Short mmCIF file of C-alpha atoms and ligand atoms in Angstrom, two decimals:
data_model
loop_
_atom_site.label_atom_id
_atom_site.label_comp_id
_atom_site.label_asym_id
_atom_site.label_seq_id
_atom_site.Cartn_x
_atom_site.Cartn_y
_atom_site.Cartn_z
CA UNK A 1 84.46 -15.11 -10.27
CA UNK A 2 83.19 -17.92 -8.03
CA UNK A 3 83.19 -21.41 -9.44
CA UNK A 4 82.19 -23.55 -6.50
CA UNK A 5 79.01 -23.55 -4.46
CA UNK A 6 79.35 -24.71 -0.87
CA UNK A 7 76.17 -26.34 0.47
CA UNK A 8 75.61 -26.54 4.24
CA UNK A 9 73.02 -28.87 5.66
CA UNK A 10 71.92 -28.93 9.24
CA UNK A 11 69.78 -31.49 10.90
CA UNK A 12 70.63 -34.35 8.63
CA UNK A 13 74.19 -34.36 9.84
CA UNK A 14 72.83 -35.37 13.25
CA UNK A 15 71.23 -38.59 12.12
CA UNK A 16 74.04 -40.98 12.98
CA UNK A 17 74.20 -44.03 10.82
CA UNK A 18 71.39 -42.88 8.54
CA UNK A 19 73.54 -39.96 7.59
CA UNK A 20 74.90 -41.50 4.43
CA UNK A 21 71.40 -42.28 3.16
CA UNK A 22 70.24 -38.74 3.97
CA UNK A 23 73.20 -37.27 2.12
CA UNK A 24 72.60 -39.50 -0.89
CA UNK A 25 68.98 -38.33 -1.13
CA UNK A 26 69.98 -34.70 -0.69
CA UNK A 27 72.62 -34.96 -3.40
CA UNK A 28 70.18 -36.67 -5.72
CA UNK A 29 67.62 -33.89 -5.08
CA UNK A 30 70.33 -31.30 -5.68
CA UNK A 31 71.22 -32.90 -9.00
CA UNK A 32 67.59 -32.98 -10.08
CA UNK A 33 67.15 -29.32 -9.12
CA UNK A 34 70.23 -28.34 -11.10
CA UNK A 35 69.19 -29.99 -14.36
CA UNK A 36 69.98 -27.70 -17.26
CA UNK A 37 72.70 -25.85 -15.32
CA UNK A 38 76.27 -26.77 -16.10
CA UNK A 39 77.85 -28.42 -13.08
CA UNK A 40 81.09 -30.29 -12.62
CA UNK A 41 82.13 -32.51 -9.77
CA UNK A 42 80.03 -32.80 -6.62
CA UNK A 43 82.01 -33.78 -3.53
CA UNK A 44 81.25 -34.09 0.16
CA UNK A 45 83.46 -33.61 3.16
CA UNK A 46 82.96 -32.73 6.80
CA UNK A 47 79.20 -32.53 6.50
CA UNK A 48 79.26 -30.20 3.51
CA UNK A 49 78.75 -30.54 -0.21
CA UNK A 50 80.87 -28.73 -2.78
CA UNK A 51 79.49 -28.26 -6.28
CA UNK A 52 81.72 -27.10 -9.09
CA UNK A 53 79.79 -24.77 -11.38
CA UNK A 54 80.36 -21.78 -13.62
CA UNK A 55 76.77 -20.68 -13.07
CA UNK A 56 76.65 -20.36 -9.32
CA UNK A 57 73.96 -17.67 -9.26
CA UNK A 58 71.50 -19.73 -11.29
CA UNK A 59 72.40 -22.81 -9.26
CA UNK A 60 71.89 -20.94 -5.97
CA UNK A 61 68.46 -19.75 -7.06
CA UNK A 62 67.36 -23.34 -7.68
CA UNK A 63 68.93 -24.69 -4.50
CA UNK A 64 67.12 -22.12 -2.40
CA UNK A 65 64.04 -24.31 -3.02
CA UNK A 66 65.64 -27.59 -1.99
CA UNK A 67 64.74 -28.76 1.52
CA UNK A 68 67.58 -29.95 3.70
CA UNK A 69 69.91 -27.13 2.69
CA UNK A 70 70.56 -24.60 5.46
CA UNK A 71 72.75 -22.16 3.55
CA UNK A 72 74.97 -21.69 0.52
CA UNK A 73 78.21 -19.84 -0.09
CA UNK A 74 79.84 -19.07 -3.41
CA UNK A 75 83.49 -20.09 -3.13
CA UNK A 76 86.66 -19.01 -4.85
CA UNK A 77 89.26 -21.76 -5.08
CA UNK A 78 92.86 -20.90 -5.62
CA UNK A 79 96.33 -22.48 -5.61
CA UNK A 80 97.98 -23.42 -2.35
CA UNK A 81 100.50 -20.60 -2.14
CA UNK A 82 100.34 -17.48 -0.09
CA UNK A 83 100.36 -14.98 -2.97
CA UNK A 84 97.44 -16.68 -4.69
CA UNK A 85 95.53 -16.73 -1.43
CA UNK A 86 96.22 -13.04 -0.88
CA UNK A 87 94.92 -12.17 -4.36
CA UNK A 88 91.84 -14.28 -3.85
CA UNK A 89 91.19 -12.64 -0.47
CA UNK A 90 91.19 -9.21 -2.07
CA UNK A 91 88.79 -10.34 -4.77
CA UNK A 92 86.39 -11.88 -2.28
CA UNK A 93 86.46 -8.82 -0.02
CA UNK A 94 85.92 -6.49 -3.01
CA UNK A 95 82.65 -8.37 -3.53
CA UNK A 96 81.26 -7.24 -0.14
CA UNK A 97 80.19 -3.86 1.19
CA UNK A 98 81.51 -4.49 4.69
CA UNK A 99 83.10 -1.86 6.89
CA UNK A 100 84.44 -4.39 9.38
CA UNK A 101 85.71 -7.94 8.90
CA UNK A 102 87.69 -10.75 10.37
CA UNK A 103 89.48 -13.72 8.86
CA UNK A 104 88.92 -17.29 9.99
CA UNK A 105 91.09 -20.09 8.71
CA UNK A 106 90.75 -23.85 8.87
CA UNK A 107 93.56 -26.10 7.76
CA UNK A 108 92.55 -29.74 7.25
CA UNK A 109 95.60 -30.01 4.99
CA UNK A 110 98.41 -30.09 7.57
CA UNK A 111 101.04 -30.18 4.82
CA UNK A 112 100.53 -26.45 4.28
CA UNK A 113 103.52 -24.79 5.98
CA UNK A 114 101.69 -22.05 7.94
CA UNK A 115 99.30 -22.56 10.85
CA UNK A 116 95.74 -21.25 10.82
CA UNK A 117 96.16 -18.19 13.13
CA UNK A 118 99.21 -17.09 11.18
CA UNK A 119 97.37 -17.40 7.87
CA UNK A 120 94.48 -15.35 9.25
CA UNK A 121 96.84 -12.63 10.49
CA UNK A 122 98.79 -12.45 7.25
CA UNK A 123 95.74 -12.38 5.00
CA UNK A 124 93.95 -9.92 7.30
CA UNK A 125 96.94 -7.58 7.08
CA UNK A 126 97.00 -7.85 3.31
CA UNK A 127 93.28 -7.05 3.05
CA UNK A 128 93.72 -4.00 5.31
CA UNK A 129 96.50 -2.73 3.06
CA UNK A 130 94.22 -2.97 0.02
CA UNK A 131 91.03 -1.43 1.43
CA UNK A 132 91.52 1.80 3.36
CA UNK A 133 87.88 1.87 4.60
CA UNK A 134 88.01 -1.59 6.21
CA UNK A 135 88.65 -2.30 9.87
CA UNK A 136 89.09 -5.52 11.79
CA UNK A 137 86.40 -6.45 14.32
CA UNK A 138 86.87 -9.93 15.76
CA UNK A 139 83.68 -9.83 17.85
CA UNK A 140 80.91 -8.57 15.54
CA UNK A 141 82.31 -8.18 12.04
CA UNK A 142 80.04 -7.30 9.10
CA UNK A 143 81.75 -10.06 7.17
CA UNK A 144 83.86 -13.09 8.02
CA UNK A 145 86.35 -14.05 5.36
CA UNK A 146 86.56 -17.83 5.59
CA UNK A 147 89.65 -19.62 4.34
CA UNK A 148 89.90 -23.39 4.12
CA UNK A 149 93.27 -24.89 3.34
CA UNK A 150 92.59 -28.24 1.72
CA UNK A 151 94.50 -30.68 -0.37
CA UNK A 152 92.86 -29.56 -3.62
CA UNK A 153 93.54 -25.88 -2.99
CA UNK A 154 92.57 -22.95 -0.80
CA UNK A 155 88.85 -22.17 -0.59
CA UNK A 156 87.77 -18.61 0.19
CA UNK A 157 84.31 -17.23 0.77
CA UNK A 158 82.46 -14.54 2.68
CA UNK A 159 78.85 -14.63 1.59
CA UNK A 160 76.18 -16.82 3.15
CA UNK A 161 72.83 -17.23 1.45
CA UNK A 162 70.19 -18.58 3.87
CA UNK A 163 68.02 -21.44 2.56
CA UNK A 164 64.92 -23.36 3.64
CA UNK A 165 66.35 -25.90 6.08
CA UNK A 166 64.13 -28.90 6.80
CA UNK A 167 64.80 -32.46 5.67
CA UNK A 168 65.52 -33.57 2.09
CA UNK A 169 62.32 -34.42 0.22
CA UNK A 170 61.77 -38.15 0.28
CA UNK A 171 63.68 -39.15 3.42
CA UNK A 172 60.50 -39.53 5.43
CA UNK A 173 58.27 -41.62 3.13
CA UNK A 174 55.28 -40.86 0.98
CA UNK A 175 52.19 -38.80 1.92
CA UNK A 176 49.00 -38.01 0.04
CA UNK A 177 47.96 -34.33 0.15
CA UNK A 178 44.30 -33.42 -0.22
CA UNK A 179 44.83 -30.51 -2.55
CA UNK A 180 41.92 -28.12 -3.10
CA UNK A 181 42.22 -24.88 -4.99
CA UNK A 182 42.34 -22.84 -1.80
CA UNK A 183 45.08 -21.08 0.12
CA UNK A 184 45.56 -23.63 2.87
CA UNK A 185 46.20 -27.04 1.38
CA UNK A 186 49.22 -26.05 -0.76
CA UNK A 187 50.81 -24.59 2.38
CA UNK A 188 50.07 -27.80 4.27
CA UNK A 189 51.75 -29.78 1.49
CA UNK A 190 54.74 -27.50 1.55
CA UNK A 191 55.18 -27.95 5.31
CA UNK A 192 54.94 -31.73 5.02
CA UNK A 193 57.57 -31.62 2.27
CA UNK A 194 59.73 -29.53 4.53
CA UNK A 195 59.93 -32.48 6.90
CA UNK A 196 61.01 -34.85 4.18
CA UNK A 197 57.64 -36.21 3.03
CA UNK A 198 57.45 -37.18 -0.64
CA UNK A 199 54.10 -35.55 -1.34
CA UNK A 200 51.61 -36.55 -4.02
CA UNK A 201 48.38 -34.58 -4.48
CA UNK A 202 44.78 -35.78 -4.60
CA UNK A 203 42.15 -33.42 -5.92
CA UNK A 204 38.39 -34.01 -5.93
CA UNK A 205 36.74 -32.67 -8.99
CA UNK A 206 32.98 -32.48 -9.58
CA UNK A 207 32.65 -31.88 -13.27
CA UNK A 208 30.28 -30.50 -14.63
CA UNK A 209 29.38 -28.76 -11.34
CA UNK A 210 32.89 -27.40 -11.24
CA UNK A 211 34.71 -26.14 -14.31
CA UNK A 212 37.79 -27.35 -16.18
CA UNK A 213 39.43 -24.11 -15.17
CA UNK A 214 39.14 -24.96 -11.49
CA UNK A 215 41.00 -28.19 -12.25
CA UNK A 216 43.68 -26.30 -14.16
CA UNK A 217 44.11 -24.00 -11.18
CA UNK A 218 44.84 -27.00 -8.97
CA UNK A 219 47.25 -28.36 -11.56
CA UNK A 220 49.07 -25.04 -11.50
CA UNK A 221 49.30 -25.27 -7.69
CA UNK A 222 50.72 -28.77 -8.11
CA UNK A 223 53.34 -27.43 -10.51
CA UNK A 224 54.40 -24.77 -8.03
CA UNK A 225 54.61 -27.32 -5.21
CA UNK A 226 56.57 -29.55 -7.56
CA UNK A 227 59.46 -27.11 -7.45
CA UNK A 228 60.01 -28.10 -3.84
CA UNK A 229 59.80 -31.86 -4.23
CA UNK A 230 63.27 -32.68 -5.50
CA UNK A 231 61.56 -34.83 -8.13
CA UNK A 232 61.26 -34.24 -11.81
CA UNK A 233 57.48 -34.08 -11.68
CA UNK A 234 54.65 -33.66 -9.21
CA UNK A 235 52.09 -36.46 -9.15
CA UNK A 236 48.51 -35.24 -8.93
CA UNK A 237 45.64 -37.70 -8.64
CA UNK A 238 42.32 -36.39 -9.89
CA UNK A 239 39.25 -38.07 -8.45
CA UNK A 240 35.89 -37.71 -10.18
CA UNK A 241 33.70 -36.94 -7.24
CA UNK A 242 30.43 -36.12 -8.96
CA UNK A 243 28.62 -39.38 -8.17
CA UNK A 244 29.53 -39.10 -4.51
CA UNK A 245 28.34 -35.49 -4.47
CA UNK A 246 25.02 -36.48 -6.01
CA UNK A 247 24.50 -39.23 -3.46
CA UNK A 248 25.25 -36.78 -0.65
CA UNK A 249 22.75 -34.29 -2.13
CA UNK A 250 20.07 -36.97 -2.00
CA UNK A 251 20.43 -37.98 1.64
CA UNK A 252 18.01 -36.08 3.88
CA UNK A 253 20.33 -34.20 6.25
CA UNK A 254 21.35 -31.05 4.42
CA UNK A 255 23.40 -29.62 7.29
CA UNK A 256 25.65 -32.72 7.23
CA UNK A 257 26.65 -32.44 3.58
CA UNK A 258 30.11 -31.06 4.24
CA UNK A 259 30.76 -33.58 7.01
CA UNK A 260 29.78 -36.44 4.71
CA UNK A 261 31.77 -35.03 1.82
CA UNK A 262 34.87 -34.89 3.97
CA UNK A 263 34.28 -38.42 5.24
CA UNK A 264 34.10 -39.65 1.66
CA UNK A 265 37.22 -37.70 0.74
CA UNK A 266 39.12 -39.32 3.58
CA UNK A 267 37.88 -42.81 2.76
CA UNK A 268 38.87 -42.43 -0.88
CA UNK A 269 42.22 -40.90 0.09
CA UNK A 270 42.95 -43.70 2.57
CA UNK A 271 42.24 -46.33 -0.06
CA UNK A 272 44.39 -44.64 -2.67
CA UNK A 273 47.14 -44.03 -0.11
CA UNK A 274 47.16 -47.72 0.73
CA UNK A 275 47.37 -48.67 -2.95
CA UNK A 276 50.22 -46.23 -3.49
CA UNK A 277 52.04 -47.22 -0.30
CA UNK A 278 51.67 -43.78 1.25
CA UNK A 279 51.88 -43.65 5.05
CA UNK A 280 49.78 -40.56 5.75
CA UNK A 281 47.12 -38.21 4.43
CA UNK A 282 47.81 -34.47 4.67
CA UNK A 283 45.12 -31.79 4.80
CA UNK A 284 44.97 -28.01 5.13
CA UNK A 285 42.70 -27.99 8.18
CA UNK A 286 43.22 -25.23 10.73
CA UNK A 287 41.33 -25.61 13.98
CA UNK A 288 38.11 -23.61 14.11
CA UNK A 289 38.59 -21.92 10.73
CA UNK A 290 35.30 -23.17 9.24
CA UNK A 291 32.42 -25.46 10.27
CA UNK A 292 34.23 -28.58 9.06
CA UNK A 293 37.26 -27.75 11.18
CA UNK A 294 35.78 -27.60 14.67
CA UNK A 295 37.06 -30.28 17.03
CA UNK A 296 33.73 -32.12 16.76
CA UNK A 297 33.82 -32.02 12.95
CA UNK A 298 37.39 -33.22 12.77
CA UNK A 299 36.57 -36.03 15.20
CA UNK A 300 33.59 -37.20 13.15
CA UNK A 301 35.38 -36.87 9.82
CA UNK A 302 38.52 -38.58 11.05
CA UNK A 303 36.53 -41.54 12.39
CA UNK A 304 36.38 -43.17 8.93
CA UNK A 305 40.07 -44.07 8.82
CA UNK A 306 42.92 -45.31 10.96
CA UNK A 307 45.49 -43.90 8.56
CA UNK A 308 47.36 -41.00 10.19
CA UNK A 309 46.08 -37.63 8.99
CA UNK A 310 48.64 -34.84 9.22
CA UNK A 311 47.29 -31.32 9.62
CA UNK A 312 50.35 -29.09 9.61
CA UNK A 313 48.25 -25.88 9.82
CA UNK A 314 46.19 -26.93 12.82
CA UNK A 315 47.57 -24.21 15.09
CA UNK A 316 47.99 -21.44 12.56
CA UNK A 317 45.94 -18.29 12.07
CA UNK A 318 44.79 -17.47 8.55
CA UNK A 319 47.28 -14.62 8.28
CA UNK A 320 50.19 -16.89 9.12
CA UNK A 321 49.04 -19.31 6.41
CA UNK A 322 48.66 -16.46 3.90
CA UNK A 323 52.16 -15.25 4.70
CA UNK A 324 53.66 -18.66 3.92
CA UNK A 325 51.60 -19.02 0.76
CA UNK A 326 52.95 -15.70 -0.50
CA UNK A 327 56.45 -16.74 0.37
CA UNK A 328 56.23 -20.06 -1.49
CA UNK A 329 54.47 -18.57 -4.50
CA UNK A 330 51.06 -20.29 -4.33
CA UNK A 331 49.00 -17.34 -3.09
CA UNK A 332 48.35 -15.61 -6.41
CA UNK A 333 47.07 -18.84 -7.94
CA UNK A 334 45.05 -19.83 -4.85
CA UNK A 335 43.02 -16.61 -4.88
CA UNK A 336 41.86 -17.02 -8.50
CA UNK A 337 38.07 -17.11 -8.23
CA UNK A 338 37.11 -20.55 -9.55
CA UNK A 339 34.55 -22.83 -7.96
CA UNK A 340 35.62 -25.64 -5.73
CA UNK A 341 33.55 -28.81 -5.33
CA UNK A 342 32.76 -27.76 -1.77
CA UNK A 343 31.52 -24.28 -2.52
CA UNK A 344 29.02 -25.64 -5.04
CA UNK A 345 27.31 -27.93 -2.54
CA UNK A 346 27.56 -25.86 0.64
CA UNK A 347 24.45 -26.12 2.81
CA UNK A 348 22.87 -22.98 4.25
CA UNK A 349 23.66 -24.02 7.81
CA UNK A 350 26.51 -26.52 7.95
CA UNK A 351 26.66 -28.54 11.15
CA UNK A 352 29.43 -27.35 13.44
CA UNK A 353 29.04 -30.22 15.93
CA UNK A 354 28.24 -33.31 13.88
CA UNK A 355 28.48 -36.62 15.71
CA UNK A 356 29.62 -39.96 14.35
CA UNK A 357 26.12 -41.35 15.04
CA UNK A 358 24.49 -38.63 12.95
CA UNK A 359 26.95 -39.21 10.11
CA UNK A 360 26.30 -42.96 10.17
CA UNK A 361 22.57 -42.37 10.17
CA UNK A 362 22.87 -40.08 7.14
CA UNK A 363 25.06 -42.62 5.35
CA UNK A 364 22.81 -45.57 6.17
CA UNK A 365 20.86 -45.17 2.94
CA UNK A 366 23.98 -44.87 0.80
CA UNK A 367 26.13 -47.52 -0.83
CA UNK A 368 29.27 -46.21 0.87
CA UNK A 369 31.69 -48.95 -0.22
CA UNK A 370 30.37 -48.99 -3.76
CA UNK A 371 30.74 -45.21 -4.12
CA UNK A 372 34.24 -45.25 -2.64
CA UNK A 373 35.46 -48.14 -4.79
CA UNK A 374 34.06 -46.58 -7.93
CA UNK A 375 35.62 -43.21 -7.16
CA UNK A 376 39.01 -44.81 -6.50
CA UNK A 377 38.78 -46.78 -9.73
CA UNK A 378 38.02 -43.58 -11.65
CA UNK A 379 40.93 -41.64 -10.17
CA UNK A 380 43.44 -40.53 -12.79
CA UNK A 381 47.08 -39.66 -12.43
CA UNK A 382 48.56 -36.53 -14.00
CA UNK A 383 52.29 -35.93 -13.84
CA UNK A 384 53.00 -32.21 -13.75
P1 ATP B 1 41.85 -24.76 1.40
O1 ATP B 1 42.24 -23.34 1.41
O2 ATP B 1 42.99 -25.70 1.42
O3 ATP B 1 40.83 -25.06 0.32
P2 ATP B 1 39.79 -24.34 3.27
O4 ATP B 1 40.08 -23.43 4.37
O5 ATP B 1 39.01 -23.84 2.11
O6 ATP B 1 41.15 -25.01 2.76
P3 ATP B 1 38.03 -26.57 3.46
O7 ATP B 1 37.41 -26.20 2.17
O8 ATP B 1 37.18 -26.80 4.64
O9 ATP B 1 39.11 -25.54 3.96
O10 ATP B 1 38.91 -27.84 3.26
C1 ATP B 1 39.69 -28.39 4.29
C2 ATP B 1 40.70 -29.29 3.65
O11 ATP B 1 40.06 -30.37 2.95
C3 ATP B 1 41.53 -28.60 2.60
O12 ATP B 1 42.62 -27.89 3.16
C4 ATP B 1 41.98 -29.76 1.75
O13 ATP B 1 43.07 -30.44 2.36
C5 ATP B 1 40.76 -30.67 1.77
N1 ATP B 1 39.92 -30.38 0.59
C6 ATP B 1 38.86 -29.56 0.49
N2 ATP B 1 38.34 -29.56 -0.76
C7 ATP B 1 39.09 -30.40 -1.49
C8 ATP B 1 39.11 -30.83 -2.87
N3 ATP B 1 38.21 -30.39 -3.75
N4 ATP B 1 40.05 -31.71 -3.25
C9 ATP B 1 40.98 -32.16 -2.37
N5 ATP B 1 41.03 -31.79 -1.07
C10 ATP B 1 40.10 -30.93 -0.63
MG1 MG B 2 38.81 -25.14 0.22
#
């Protein structure tokens, strides 16, 4: 019965003169998300977007994954005469299971002969006549029947579907996500996307020490994240990390392997980010979770780059991260038991307090620049 979807967006309406640009990106993301669904005109007024569609349920399902949208309402549009509005009001109310309701009217179209309070009263009375179980409650109604009197017709709706909020993907610039096969990094990428970052993934793969299946698992995670990007595909860079791993194996300080591995990952990521004009690296670190995520480890690892490194999970407990990963649909894939390049090379006693001096000493026998340049040159792009 509904043939319009009303899209509400929050924060972006606050951004003053950037507002137009924000709206353009949101609408473009909306259009991409709705590919394959039949939609008609898309219009915007008063900080809202109206999408004409005969498939509002399918459209709503897709738009619930588009950042920047706060909520949706399916809307019934009808002619601008009182009888049509009354009929529409009954149809909209029949679609709820409310016991109490109120009517709220807005009338941007001042040519309509009745004023808003009078419309609300009249329509409210008509609804009461048609549903014996319904009562009016103006303070805490189960349902508010919204009526908008506009030039193109009267718009009626009562349902509000909450969405993700955040900022439209792409308004903030590009970021490079270090995407492992674990639980944490996809969640970190999701949270960066939520704040408008256009996220691309970078995965370090150590074939033949790690299997093709572990790479496919990461590609699947990329595909799931891709549903939230507002883009047609998700870009995943795959870096062949085997030579770096071998060089790290050879240096004499076994307990520093993870520290060194992370330093190489960051160096390679920073170089690729620069080439791709990304403005930040994103990781799934959570403070204190493992040896490489103590404050000392993060300090020593971070020392290799001046590029900002975003760690959206830094203050989260594992359970909070797991909860989000279930919610966004990455959890089931993340827990598949394939090897990661880190698990293969884990030392027996990883250093929990590595210093920059120790790391430099361990790296002194390595051709750091050569290894980094070669790894960057061998990095491949897959579009998922
Ligand atoms: P995750 O669940 O994301 O794998 P984790 O708790 O296992 O995280 P670590 O293995 O210490 O933590 O990794 C910390 C972060 O380093 C990851 O969140 C990810 O951003 C990055 N990282 C680790 N391994 C890889 C990899 N093979 N490719 C790309 N990034 C990686
Ligand atoms: Mg991991």
